[in-house]
CSV table of C-alpha atoms in Angstrom, one decimal:
chain,number,residue,atom,x,y,z
A,29,MET,CA,0.0,-0.2,0.0
A,30,SER,CA,1.3,3.3,-1.0
A,31,THR,CA,2.0,6.2,1.7
A,32,PHE,CA,-0.7,8.0,0.0
A,33,LEU,CA,-3.4,5.5,0.7
A,34,ARG,CA,-2.2,5.1,4.1
A,35,TYR,CA,-2.4,8.9,4.9
A,36,LEU,CA,-5.9,8.6,3.6
A,37,LEU,CA,-6.9,5.6,5.5
A,38,VAL,CA,-5.9,7.2,8.7
A,39,ALA,CA,-7.7,10.0,8.0
A,40,VAL,CA,-10.5,8.3,7.5
A,41,THR,CA,-10.1,6.5,10.8
A,42,PHE,CA,-9.8,9.7,12.9
A,43,ALA,CA,-12.9,11.3,11.2
A,44,THR,CA,-14.9,8.4,12.0
A,45,MET,CA,-13.8,8.8,15.9
A,46,LEU,CA,-14.7,12.1,15.6
A,47,GLY,CA,-18.0,11.5,14.3
A,48,CYS,CA,-17.6,13.3,11.0
A,49,ASP,CA,-19.3,12.5,7.8
A,50,THR,CA,-16.3,10.3,6.3
A,51,ARG,CA,-18.6,9.1,3.2
A,52,PRO,CA,-16.5,11.2,0.5
A,53,ALA,CA,-13.0,9.9,1.7
A,54,GLU,CA,-14.4,6.3,2.2
A,55,ARG,CA,-15.5,6.3,-1.7
A,56,ALA,CA,-11.6,7.6,-2.3
A,57,VAL,CA,-10.2,4.8,-0.5
A,58,ARG,CA,-12.7,2.3,-2.1
A,59,GLY,CA,-12.0,3.2,-5.7
A,60,ALA,CA,-9.5,5.0,-7.8
A,61,PRO,CA,-12.1,7.0,-9.8
A,62,ALA,CA,-12.7,9.4,-6.8
A,63,VAL,CA,-8.9,9.7,-6.5
A,64,ARG,CA,-8.2,10.4,-10.0
A,65,ALA,CA,-11.2,12.6,-10.7
A,66,ALA,CA,-9.0,15.0,-12.4
A,67,ALA,CA,-5.9,14.2,-14.4
A,68,GLY,CA,-2.8,12.7,-12.0
A,69,GLY,CA,-5.5,12.4,-8.9
A,70,MET,CA,-5.3,16.0,-8.3
A,71,CYS,CA,-8.0,18.4,-7.7
A,72,ASP,CA,-7.9,20.9,-10.6
A,73,GLU,CA,-9.7,23.6,-8.8
A,74,HIS,CA,-7.7,23.6,-5.7
A,75,GLY,CA,-4.2,22.2,-6.9
A,76,VAL,CA,-4.2,19.6,-4.0
A,77,PRO,CA,-4.7,15.7,-4.2
A,78,GLN,CA,-8.2,15.0,-4.7
A,79,ALA,CA,-8.9,12.5,-1.9
A,80,LEU,CA,-7.2,15.2,0.7
A,81,CYS,CA,-9.0,18.3,-0.6
A,82,THR,CA,-10.6,19.7,2.4
A,83,SER,CA,-12.7,22.1,0.0
A,84,CYS,CA,-14.2,19.3,-1.9
A,85,ASN,CA,-14.5,17.0,1.4
A,86,PRO,CA,-15.1,19.3,4.2
A,87,ALA,CA,-15.4,16.2,6.8
A,88,LEU,CA,-11.7,15.9,6.5
A,89,ALA,CA,-10.9,19.6,8.0
A,90,THR,CA,-11.6,18.6,11.7
A,91,VAL,CA,-9.2,15.6,11.3
A,92,PHE,CA,-6.3,17.6,10.1
A,93,LYS,CA,-7.0,20.4,12.5
A,94,ALA,CA,-6.8,17.8,15.3
A,95,LYS,CA,-3.5,16.6,14.4
A,96,GLY,CA,-2.2,20.1,14.0
A,97,ASP,CA,-1.7,19.9,10.0
A,98,TRP,CA,-3.4,22.8,9.0
A,99,CYS,CA,-2.7,26.0,7.3
A,100,ASP,CA,-5.1,28.8,8.6
A,101,GLU,CA,-4.1,31.4,6.0
A,102,HIS,CA,-5.0,29.0,3.0
A,103,GLU,CA,-7.5,26.6,4.9
A,104,PHE,CA,-5.6,23.6,3.8
A,105,PRO,CA,-3.8,20.8,5.4
A,106,LYS,CA,-0.4,22.4,5.7
A,107,SER,CA,1.3,19.4,4.5
A,108,VAL,CA,-0.4,19.8,1.1
A,109,CYS,CA,-1.1,23.3,1.0
A,110,PRO,CA,-1.1,24.5,-2.8
A,111,VAL,CA,0.7,27.6,-1.8
A,112,CYS,CA,3.0,26.7,1.3
A,113,ASN,CA,3.7,23.3,-0.1
A,114,PRO,CA,2.8,22.7,-3.5
A,115,GLN,CA,2.1,19.3,-4.6
A,116,THR,CA,2.9,17.1,-7.9
A,117,ALA,CA,0.2,14.9,-9.1
A,118,ALA,CA,-1.1,12.1,-6.6
A,119,PRO,CA,0.4,8.4,-7.1
A,120,ASP,CA,-1.4,6.0,-9.3
A,121,LEU,CA,-3.1,3.6,-6.9
A,122,ASP,CA,-3.2,0.9,-9.5
A,123,GLU,CA,0.5,1.2,-9.9
A,124,PRO,CA,2.0,-2.0,-8.6
A,125,VAL,CA,4.5,-1.7,-5.8
A,126,VAL,CA,7.3,-4.2,-4.9
A,127,GLU,CA,7.8,-4.4,-1.3
A,128,GLU,CA,10.6,-6.9,0.2
A,129,LYS,CA,9.9,-8.7,3.3
A,130,PRO,CA,11.9,-6.9,6.1
A,131,THR,CA,14.4,-8.7,8.1
A,132,VAL,CA,13.8,-9.3,12.0
A,133,GLY,CA,16.2,-6.6,12.8
A,134,ALA,CA,14.7,-4.1,10.7
A,135,ILE,CA,11.5,-4.4,12.5
A,136,GLU,CA,13.0,-5.0,15.8
A,137,GLY,CA,15.0,-2.2,15.5
A,138,ARG,CA,12.0,0.3,15.7
A,139,VAL,CA,11.2,1.9,19.2
A,140,VAL,CA,7.5,3.3,19.8
A,141,ARG,CA,8.0,6.1,22.3
A,142,PHE,CA,4.8,8.1,23.8
A,143,ARG,CA,5.7,11.9,23.7
A,144,THR,CA,4.6,11.7,27.8
A,145,PRO,CA,4.1,8.6,29.7
A,146,ASP,CA,0.9,9.8,30.7
A,147,ILE,CA,-0.3,9.4,27.1
A,148,GLU,CA,-0.3,5.6,27.3
A,149,GLY,CA,-3.4,5.5,29.9
A,150,ALA,CA,-5.2,8.0,27.6
A,151,ALA,CA,-4.6,5.9,24.5
A,152,GLY,CA,-5.9,2.7,26.3
A,153,ILE,CA,-2.8,0.7,26.5
A,154,ALA,CA,-3.0,-2.5,28.5
A,155,THR,CA,-0.5,-5.3,29.0
A,156,VAL,CA,-0.2,-8.7,30.5
A,157,PRO,CA,2.9,-10.9,31.4
A,158,ALA,CA,4.1,-13.4,28.9
A,159,VAL,CA,3.6,-16.8,30.4
A,160,ALA,CA,6.3,-19.7,30.1
A,161,ALA,CA,4.9,-22.7,28.4
A,162,GLU,CA,5.8,-26.0,26.8
A,163,THR,CA,4.0,-26.4,23.2
A,164,ALA,CA,4.1,-28.4,20.1
A,165,ASP,CA,2.9,-28.0,16.5
A,166,GLU,CA,-0.6,-28.7,16.2
A,167,ILE,CA,-3.8,-29.2,14.0
A,168,ALA,CA,-6.8,-27.6,15.1
A,169,CYS,CA,-10.2,-29.3,14.5
A,170,SER,CA,-13.5,-29.9,15.7
A,171,ALA,CA,-14.4,-33.2,17.6
A,172,ARG,CA,-17.6,-34.9,18.3
A,173,ILE,CA,-17.8,-37.1,21.3
A,174,GLU,CA,-19.3,-40.4,21.5
A,175,PHE,CA,-19.6,-43.6,23.7
A,176,ASN,CA,-16.9,-46.2,23.3
A,177,ARG,CA,-18.6,-48.4,21.2
A,178,ASN,CA,-16.5,-51.2,22.5
A,179,ALA,CA,-18.2,-50.7,25.9
A,180,VAL,CA,-21.9,-50.4,25.3
A,181,ALA,CA,-24.7,-53.0,25.5
A,182,ASP,CA,-27.9,-52.7,24.0
A,183,ILE,CA,-30.4,-54.7,26.0
A,184,ARG,CA,-32.9,-56.6,24.1
A,185,ALA,CA,-35.4,-59.5,24.7
A,186,ILE,CA,-34.2,-62.8,22.8
A,187,VAL,CA,-37.4,-64.4,23.8
A,188,PRO,CA,-40.7,-62.1,23.2
A,189,GLY,CA,-42.3,-61.2,26.8
A,190,ILE,CA,-44.2,-58.6,28.5
A,191,VAL,CA,-42.1,-56.1,31.0
A,192,ARG,CA,-43.7,-56.7,34.5
A,193,LYS,CA,-41.1,-54.9,36.5
A,194,VAL,CA,-38.3,-52.3,36.0
A,195,HIS,CA,-35.2,-52.9,38.4
A,196,ALA,CA,-32.6,-50.0,36.9
A,197,GLU,CA,-33.7,-46.2,36.5
A,198,LEU,CA,-32.4,-44.0,33.8
A,199,GLY,CA,-28.7,-42.8,34.9
A,200,ALA,CA,-28.1,-45.6,37.3
A,201,ALA,CA,-24.7,-47.2,37.6
A,202,VAL,CA,-24.8,-50.9,37.3
A,203,GLU,CA,-22.7,-54.0,37.8
A,204,LYS,CA,-22.3,-56.6,35.2
A,205,GLY,CA,-25.1,-59.3,35.9
A,206,ALA,CA,-27.4,-56.9,37.9
A,207,PRO,CA,-31.0,-57.2,37.3
A,208,LEU,CA,-32.5,-54.7,34.8
A,209,PHE,CA,-36.0,-55.9,33.8
A,210,GLU,CA,-38.3,-58.8,34.9
A,211,LEU,CA,-40.4,-60.2,32.0
A,212,GLU,CA,-43.0,-62.7,31.6
A,213,SER,CA,-43.3,-64.7,28.5
A,214,THR,CA,-45.6,-67.8,27.7
A,215,ARG,CA,-42.8,-69.0,25.2
A,216,VAL,CA,-40.2,-69.1,28.4
A,217,GLY,CA,-42.7,-71.2,30.1
A,218,ASP,CA,-42.9,-73.8,27.0
A,219,ILE,CA,-39.2,-73.8,27.2
A,220,HIS,CA,-39.3,-74.6,30.8
A,221,ALA,CA,-41.8,-77.6,30.0
A,222,SER,CA,-39.6,-78.7,27.1
A,223,LEU,CA,-36.4,-78.8,29.6
A,224,GLY,CA,-38.2,-80.8,32.0
A,225,THR,CA,-39.4,-83.5,29.5
A,226,ALA,CA,-35.7,-83.3,28.1
A,227,ARG,CA,-34.1,-83.9,31.5
A,228,GLU,CA,-36.6,-86.9,32.3
A,229,ARG,CA,-35.7,-88.2,28.8
A,230,VAL,CA,-32.0,-88.1,29.8
A,231,LYS,CA,-32.5,-89.9,32.7
A,232,THR,CA,-34.5,-92.7,30.9
A,233,ALA,CA,-31.8,-92.9,28.2
A,234,GLU,CA,-29.0,-93.0,31.0
A,235,ALA,CA,-30.7,-96.1,32.6
A,236,ASN,CA,-31.4,-97.8,29.4
A,237,LEU,CA,-27.8,-97.4,28.4
A,238,ALA,CA,-26.6,-99.0,31.6
A,239,ARG,CA,-29.0,-101.7,31.4
A,240,GLN,CA,-28.0,-102.5,27.6
A,241,ARG,CA,-24.5,-102.6,28.9
A,242,GLU,CA,-25.2,-105.0,31.3
A,243,LEU,CA,-26.8,-107.2,28.8
A,244,ARG,CA,-24.2,-107.0,26.6
A,245,ALA,CA,-21.8,-108.1,29.3
A,246,GLY,CA,-23.9,-111.5,29.7
A,247,ASP,CA,-23.9,-111.7,26.0
A,248,ILE,CA,-27.8,-111.2,26.0
A,249,ALA,CA,-28.0,-107.8,24.4
A,250,SER,CA,-26.0,-107.1,21.0
A,251,THR,CA,-23.5,-104.5,20.5
A,252,ARG,CA,-26.0,-102.6,18.2
A,253,GLN,CA,-28.4,-102.3,21.0
A,254,VAL,CA,-25.7,-100.9,23.3
A,255,GLU,CA,-24.8,-98.1,20.3
A,256,LEU,CA,-28.7,-97.2,20.0
A,257,ALA,CA,-29.2,-96.8,23.7
A,258,ALA,CA,-26.0,-94.4,23.6
A,259,GLN,CA,-27.4,-92.5,20.4
A,260,GLU,CA,-30.8,-92.0,22.6
A,261,LEU,CA,-28.7,-90.8,25.5
A,262,ALA,CA,-27.1,-88.1,23.5
A,263,ALA,CA,-30.0,-86.9,21.6
A,264,ALA,CA,-31.6,-86.6,25.1
A,265,ARG,CA,-28.7,-84.5,26.6
A,266,SER,CA,-28.5,-82.3,23.5
A,267,GLU,CA,-32.3,-81.3,23.7
A,268,ALA,CA,-31.9,-80.3,27.3
A,269,GLN,CA,-28.7,-78.3,26.8
A,270,SER,CA,-30.4,-76.4,24.0
A,271,ALA,CA,-33.3,-75.6,26.5
A,272,GLU,CA,-30.9,-74.6,29.1
A,273,SER,CA,-29.0,-72.4,26.7
A,274,THR,CA,-32.0,-70.6,25.5
A,275,LEU,CA,-33.1,-69.9,28.9
A,276,ARG,CA,-29.7,-69.0,29.8
A,277,MET,CA,-29.6,-66.4,27.0
A,278,ALA,CA,-33.0,-65.1,27.5
A,279,GLY,CA,-32.2,-64.3,31.1
A,280,ALA,CA,-34.3,-67.3,32.6
A,281,GLY,CA,-31.8,-69.6,33.4
A,282,ARG,CA,-33.1,-69.4,36.9
A,283,GLY,CA,-36.3,-68.7,36.3
A,284,ALA,CA,-39.6,-70.6,37.4
A,285,ALA,CA,-41.9,-72.5,35.0
A,286,SER,CA,-44.4,-69.9,35.4
A,287,GLY,CA,-42.7,-68.0,32.4
A,288,ARG,CA,-41.0,-65.1,34.5
A,289,PHE,CA,-37.4,-64.2,33.8
A,290,VAL,CA,-35.1,-61.6,34.5
A,291,VAL,CA,-32.9,-59.7,31.8
A,292,THR,CA,-29.4,-58.6,33.5
A,293,ALA,CA,-26.7,-56.2,32.4
A,294,PRO,CA,-23.9,-57.9,30.3
A,295,ILE,CA,-21.4,-55.2,31.2
A,296,ALA,CA,-20.9,-52.6,34.2
A,297,GLY,CA,-21.6,-49.1,33.1
A,298,THR,CA,-24.3,-46.7,33.2
A,299,VAL,CA,-28.0,-46.8,31.9
A,300,VAL,CA,-27.8,-43.9,29.4
A,301,ARG,CA,-30.9,-44.9,27.7
A,302,ARG,CA,-34.2,-46.9,29.0
A,303,PRO,CA,-37.1,-46.6,26.6
A,304,ALA,CA,-38.9,-49.6,28.1
A,305,VAL,CA,-41.8,-49.2,30.7
A,306,ILE,CA,-43.9,-51.6,32.5
A,307,GLY,CA,-46.5,-53.4,30.2
A,308,VAL,CA,-44.4,-53.1,26.8
A,309,LEU,CA,-44.1,-56.1,24.4
A,310,ALA,CA,-40.3,-56.7,24.2
A,311,THR,CA,-39.1,-58.5,21.1
A,312,GLU,CA,-35.9,-58.9,19.3
A,313,GLU,CA,-36.6,-55.5,17.5
A,314,THR,CA,-37.4,-53.4,20.6
A,315,SER,CA,-34.5,-51.9,22.4
A,316,LEU,CA,-35.3,-51.9,26.2
A,317,ALA,CA,-32.3,-50.3,27.6
A,318,THR,CA,-28.6,-49.0,26.7
A,319,VAL,CA,-25.7,-49.5,29.1
A,320,ALA,CA,-22.4,-47.7,28.4
A,321,ASP,CA,-19.2,-47.6,30.2
A,322,THR,CA,-18.5,-43.9,30.2
A,323,SER,CA,-15.0,-44.0,31.7
A,324,THR,CA,-13.7,-43.9,28.6
A,325,MET,CA,-15.2,-41.8,25.6
A,326,TRP,CA,-14.4,-41.7,21.8
A,327,ALA,CA,-13.1,-38.2,20.6
A,328,LEU,CA,-14.0,-38.2,16.6
A,329,CYS,CA,-12.1,-35.3,15.1
A,330,GLU,CA,-12.8,-33.9,11.4
A,331,VAL,CA,-9.3,-33.1,9.9
A,332,PRO,CA,-9.0,-30.8,7.1
A,333,GLU,CA,-7.9,-32.6,4.0
A,334,ALA,CA,-4.9,-30.5,3.6
A,335,SER,CA,-3.5,-31.4,7.0
A,336,ALA,CA,-4.6,-35.1,7.2
A,337,SER,CA,-1.3,-36.3,5.7
A,338,ARG,CA,0.4,-35.1,9.3
A,339,VAL,CA,-1.7,-37.2,11.3
A,340,ARG,CA,-0.4,-40.4,12.6
A,341,LEU,CA,-1.6,-43.3,15.0
A,342,GLY,CA,0.0,-42.7,18.5
A,343,GLN,CA,0.0,-38.8,18.2
A,344,VAL,CA,-1.9,-37.1,21.1
A,345,MET,CA,-5.4,-35.1,20.8
A,346,GLN,CA,-6.2,-32.7,23.2
A,347,LEU,CA,-9.6,-31.3,23.9
A,348,HIS,CA,-10.5,-27.9,25.1
A,349,THR,CA,-13.7,-28.0,27.1
A,350,GLY,CA,-13.8,-24.3,27.7
A,351,ASP,CA,-12.4,-24.5,31.3
A,352,GLU,CA,-9.0,-25.4,32.8
A,353,GLN,CA,-9.5,-29.0,31.8
A,354,ARG,CA,-7.5,-30.2,29.1
A,355,PRO,CA,-8.5,-34.2,28.5
A,356,SER,CA,-6.4,-35.8,26.0
A,357,GLY,CA,-6.1,-39.4,24.3
A,358,GLU,CA,-3.9,-41.3,21.9
A,359,ILE,CA,-5.1,-41.5,18.3
A,360,MET,CA,-6.2,-45.1,17.8
A,361,TRP,CA,-7.6,-44.8,14.3
A,362,VAL,CA,-7.5,-42.7,11.1
A,363,ALA,CA,-9.8,-43.2,8.2
A,364,ALA,CA,-8.6,-44.3,4.9
A,365,GLU,CA,-10.7,-42.3,3.1
A,366,VAL,CA,-11.7,-38.3,2.6
A,367,ASP,CA,-15.2,-37.5,3.1
A,368,ALA,CA,-16.6,-36.4,-0.1
A,369,ARG,CA,-19.0,-34.0,1.3
A,370,THR,CA,-17.0,-32.0,4.1
A,371,ARG,CA,-13.3,-32.8,2.5
A,372,THR,CA,-12.1,-34.1,5.8
A,373,VAL,CA,-10.7,-37.1,7.3
A,374,ALA,CA,-11.7,-38.7,10.5
A,375,ALA,CA,-9.5,-39.3,13.5
A,376,ARG,CA,-10.4,-41.3,16.6
A,377,ALA,CA,-8.8,-41.0,20.2
A,378,ASP,CA,-9.7,-42.8,23.1
A,379,VAL,CA,-10.2,-40.1,26.2
A,380,ALA,CA,-10.3,-40.9,29.8
A,381,ASN,CA,-13.5,-39.6,31.2
A,382,THR,CA,-13.3,-40.5,35.1
A,383,ASP,CA,-15.1,-37.4,36.2
A,384,GLY,CA,-17.7,-37.7,33.5
A,385,ALA,CA,-17.2,-34.3,31.9
A,386,LEU,CA,-17.3,-35.3,28.7
A,387,ARG,CA,-20.9,-36.4,27.0
A,388,ALA,CA,-22.0,-38.1,24.1
A,389,ASN,CA,-22.9,-36.1,21.0
A,390,GLN,CA,-20.9,-33.1,22.5
A,391,PHE,CA,-19.2,-30.8,20.0
A,392,ILE,CA,-15.8,-29.5,21.4
A,393,GLU,CA,-12.8,-27.9,20.2
A,394,ALA,CA,-9.7,-30.3,19.7
A,395,ARG,CA,-6.1,-30.2,18.9
A,396,ILE,CA,-3.8,-32.9,17.2
A,397,LEU,CA,0.0,-32.4,18.8
A,398,ILE,CA,2.2,-33.6,15.6
A,399,GLY,CA,5.3,-32.2,16.6
A,400,ALA,CA,8.1,-32.7,19.9
A,401,PRO,CA,7.3,-30.3,22.7
A,402,LYS,CA,9.1,-27.0,22.5
A,403,GLN,CA,9.9,-24.3,25.1
A,404,ALA,CA,7.8,-21.1,24.3
A,405,VAL,CA,5.5,-18.4,26.0
A,406,THR,CA,2.0,-17.9,25.8
A,407,VAL,CA,0.3,-14.3,24.8
A,408,PRO,CA,-3.3,-13.2,24.2
A,409,ARG,CA,-3.9,-14.0,20.6
A,410,ALA,CA,-4.9,-10.3,20.2
A,411,SER,CA,-1.7,-9.3,21.1
A,412,VAL,CA,-0.3,-10.7,17.9
A,413,GLN,CA,0.0,-8.3,15.2
A,414,ARG,CA,1.0,-8.7,11.6
A,415,VAL,CA,3.6,-6.0,10.1
A,416,GLU,CA,5.0,-6.3,6.8
A,417,GLY,CA,4.3,-10.0,6.5
A,418,ARG,CA,5.6,-11.1,9.8
A,419,GLU,CA,4.0,-11.9,13.1
A,420,VAL,CA,4.9,-9.2,16.0
A,421,VAL,CA,4.0,-8.4,19.4
A,422,PHE,CA,5.0,-5.5,21.2
A,423,VAL,CA,6.6,-5.3,24.6
A,424,ARG,CA,6.3,-2.6,27.4
A,425,SER,CA,10.4,-1.8,28.1
A,426,SER,CA,9.5,1.5,30.2
A,427,PRO,CA,6.5,3.6,30.6
A,428,GLY,CA,5.5,5.0,27.3
A,429,THR,CA,8.2,2.9,25.4
A,430,TYR,CA,7.3,-0.1,23.5
A,431,LEU,CA,9.6,-2.6,21.6
A,432,PRO,CA,7.9,-4.5,18.5
A,433,LYS,CA,9.4,-8.3,18.7
A,434,VAL,CA,9.0,-10.7,15.8
A,435,VAL,CA,7.7,-14.1,16.9
A,436,GLN,CA,6.6,-17.4,15.4
A,437,ARG,CA,3.2,-18.7,16.5
A,438,TYR,CA,2.2,-21.9,17.2
A,439,GLY,CA,-1.6,-22.9,16.8
A,440,ASP,CA,-4.9,-20.8,16.8
A,441,GLY,CA,-5.7,-20.9,20.4
A,442,ASP,CA,-6.0,-18.2,23.2
A,443,PRO,CA,-3.7,-17.8,24.6
A,444,VAL,CA,-1.4,-18.6,21.8
A,445,ALA,CA,2.2,-20.1,21.8
A,446,VAL,CA,4.7,-17.9,20.4
A,447,VAL,CA,8.7,-18.4,20.0
A,448,GLY,CA,10.9,-15.4,19.7
A,449,ALA,CA,13.0,-12.6,21.7
A,450,ILE,CA,10.6,-12.6,24.4
A,451,GLN,CA,10.7,-14.2,27.8
A,452,ALA,CA,8.1,-14.9,30.3
A,453,GLY,CA,7.2,-11.8,32.3
A,454,ASP,CA,7.5,-9.5,29.7
A,455,GLU,CA,4.7,-7.0,29.5
A,456,ILE,CA,3.0,-7.8,26.2
A,457,VAL,CA,0.5,-5.1,25.0
A,458,THR,CA,-2.9,-6.3,24.4
A,459,ASP,CA,-5.4,-3.3,23.9
A,460,GLY,CA,-3.7,-0.8,22.0
A,461,ALA,CA,-1.7,-3.2,20.0
A,462,VAL,CA,-3.3,-2.5,16.8
A,463,LEU,CA,-2.6,1.5,17.5
A,464,LEU,CA,1.3,0.3,18.0
A,465,ARG,CA,1.0,-1.5,14.7
A,466,THR,CA,-0.1,1.3,12.9
A,467,GLU,CA,2.6,3.6,14.1
A,468,VAL,CA,5.6,0.8,13.1
A,469,MET,CA,4.0,0.4,9.6
A,470,PRO,CA,6.3,2.2,7.0
A,471,GLY,CA,4.8,5.2,5.8
A,472,SER,CA,2.1,5.5,8.3
A,473,ILE,CA,1.5,9.1,9.3
A,474,GLY,CA,0.4,7.3,12.8
A,475,ALA,CA,-1.8,8.7,15.3
A,476,GLY,CA,0.3,11.7,16.3
A,477,CYS,CA,0.6,10.8,19.8
A,478,CYS,CA,4.0,9.0,20.0
A,479,GLU,CA,7.1,8.7,17.9
A,480,VAL,CA,9.0,5.9,16.2
A,481,GLU,CA,12.7,5.8,16.5
């Protein structure tokens, strides 16, 4: 940006602060036509740059008077007064300007100094101390919290029945094998009856096999008769075992022949859902409850496609819950495909949740640490300013004196970690950092309240 246009931008800013009508100047900033209304961008009538002509744009007069740049005799800004300080044509704003990125020393060699230390209070300058921290390169993404699917049980009735009693309330913590529901089923009664018949059949078959073996020892029965008795015993035992397995799977292994049976918890955890109520018909398609172990949760992070190649198994995903807690977990899975709609890659970490702060379907800010930790300091995000292509923070070295320091920023959080010529305890400018940035920009006319050395 040319010095001419910077001058105009600052003028518009001060006019806005003073409540003046800045529309003429804003039109000049937005487009070249207003600046080049006459040949060379000059006001032919008054002989000053069109965008700075206070006769054509009366709102700017208050700005220049406030800065002390005013010619009372000719009623123009003194710096562009056509009599005291004749001007040539204003620079063409469309002309390309090639600017080299300044060195660190060139920026850090500048010093911003208020004319008097008392002015910094009136300018709204505020500082906070830089804090020592250990940081690493990271990828910011949003994460969705889910239950650990390896520790979730969907409770259903294998055998259809009517819910007669509820033992576990929603949100209750249950142990493995704890009773959840008591059901009544006619089919369970039939299976109990079949089991009784099968057990009697087993007893008869065992007695028959023993008798056939005795007869065979006396050479009265044939070997074939012994084999048939053994086959009958095996079939009876198989029938009894099938009935017992069905009852056991249904939760009626110890139930009575009346058809009542109890559905128990297959895992220890918390009852997170319980749609079942007394009297509902439970079938294989009906979910009675969901039990989940919430001591560990899954954090599913959507990584931007451009950063996905840097994500690896074993890296740490850190969650930011909005308070001082920073739960984290190791990445256990990275998707092998890019989502065609969002152009992101899913990554999952197992995160400990012993205090229950994480909840399923919660959206949370996450960061994946992809580099070795580095010693750094943290500063407020608002304190980091951009000057000529470099990120800069301002350090208050003494009352009214500020030093720009070039830093390298890690991440986009707040506070943000930076590495540079600053140390823990340095007074970092937060409020007022934009004002100081304006002062150190090359060609800027600044606010007029301080000097740059």
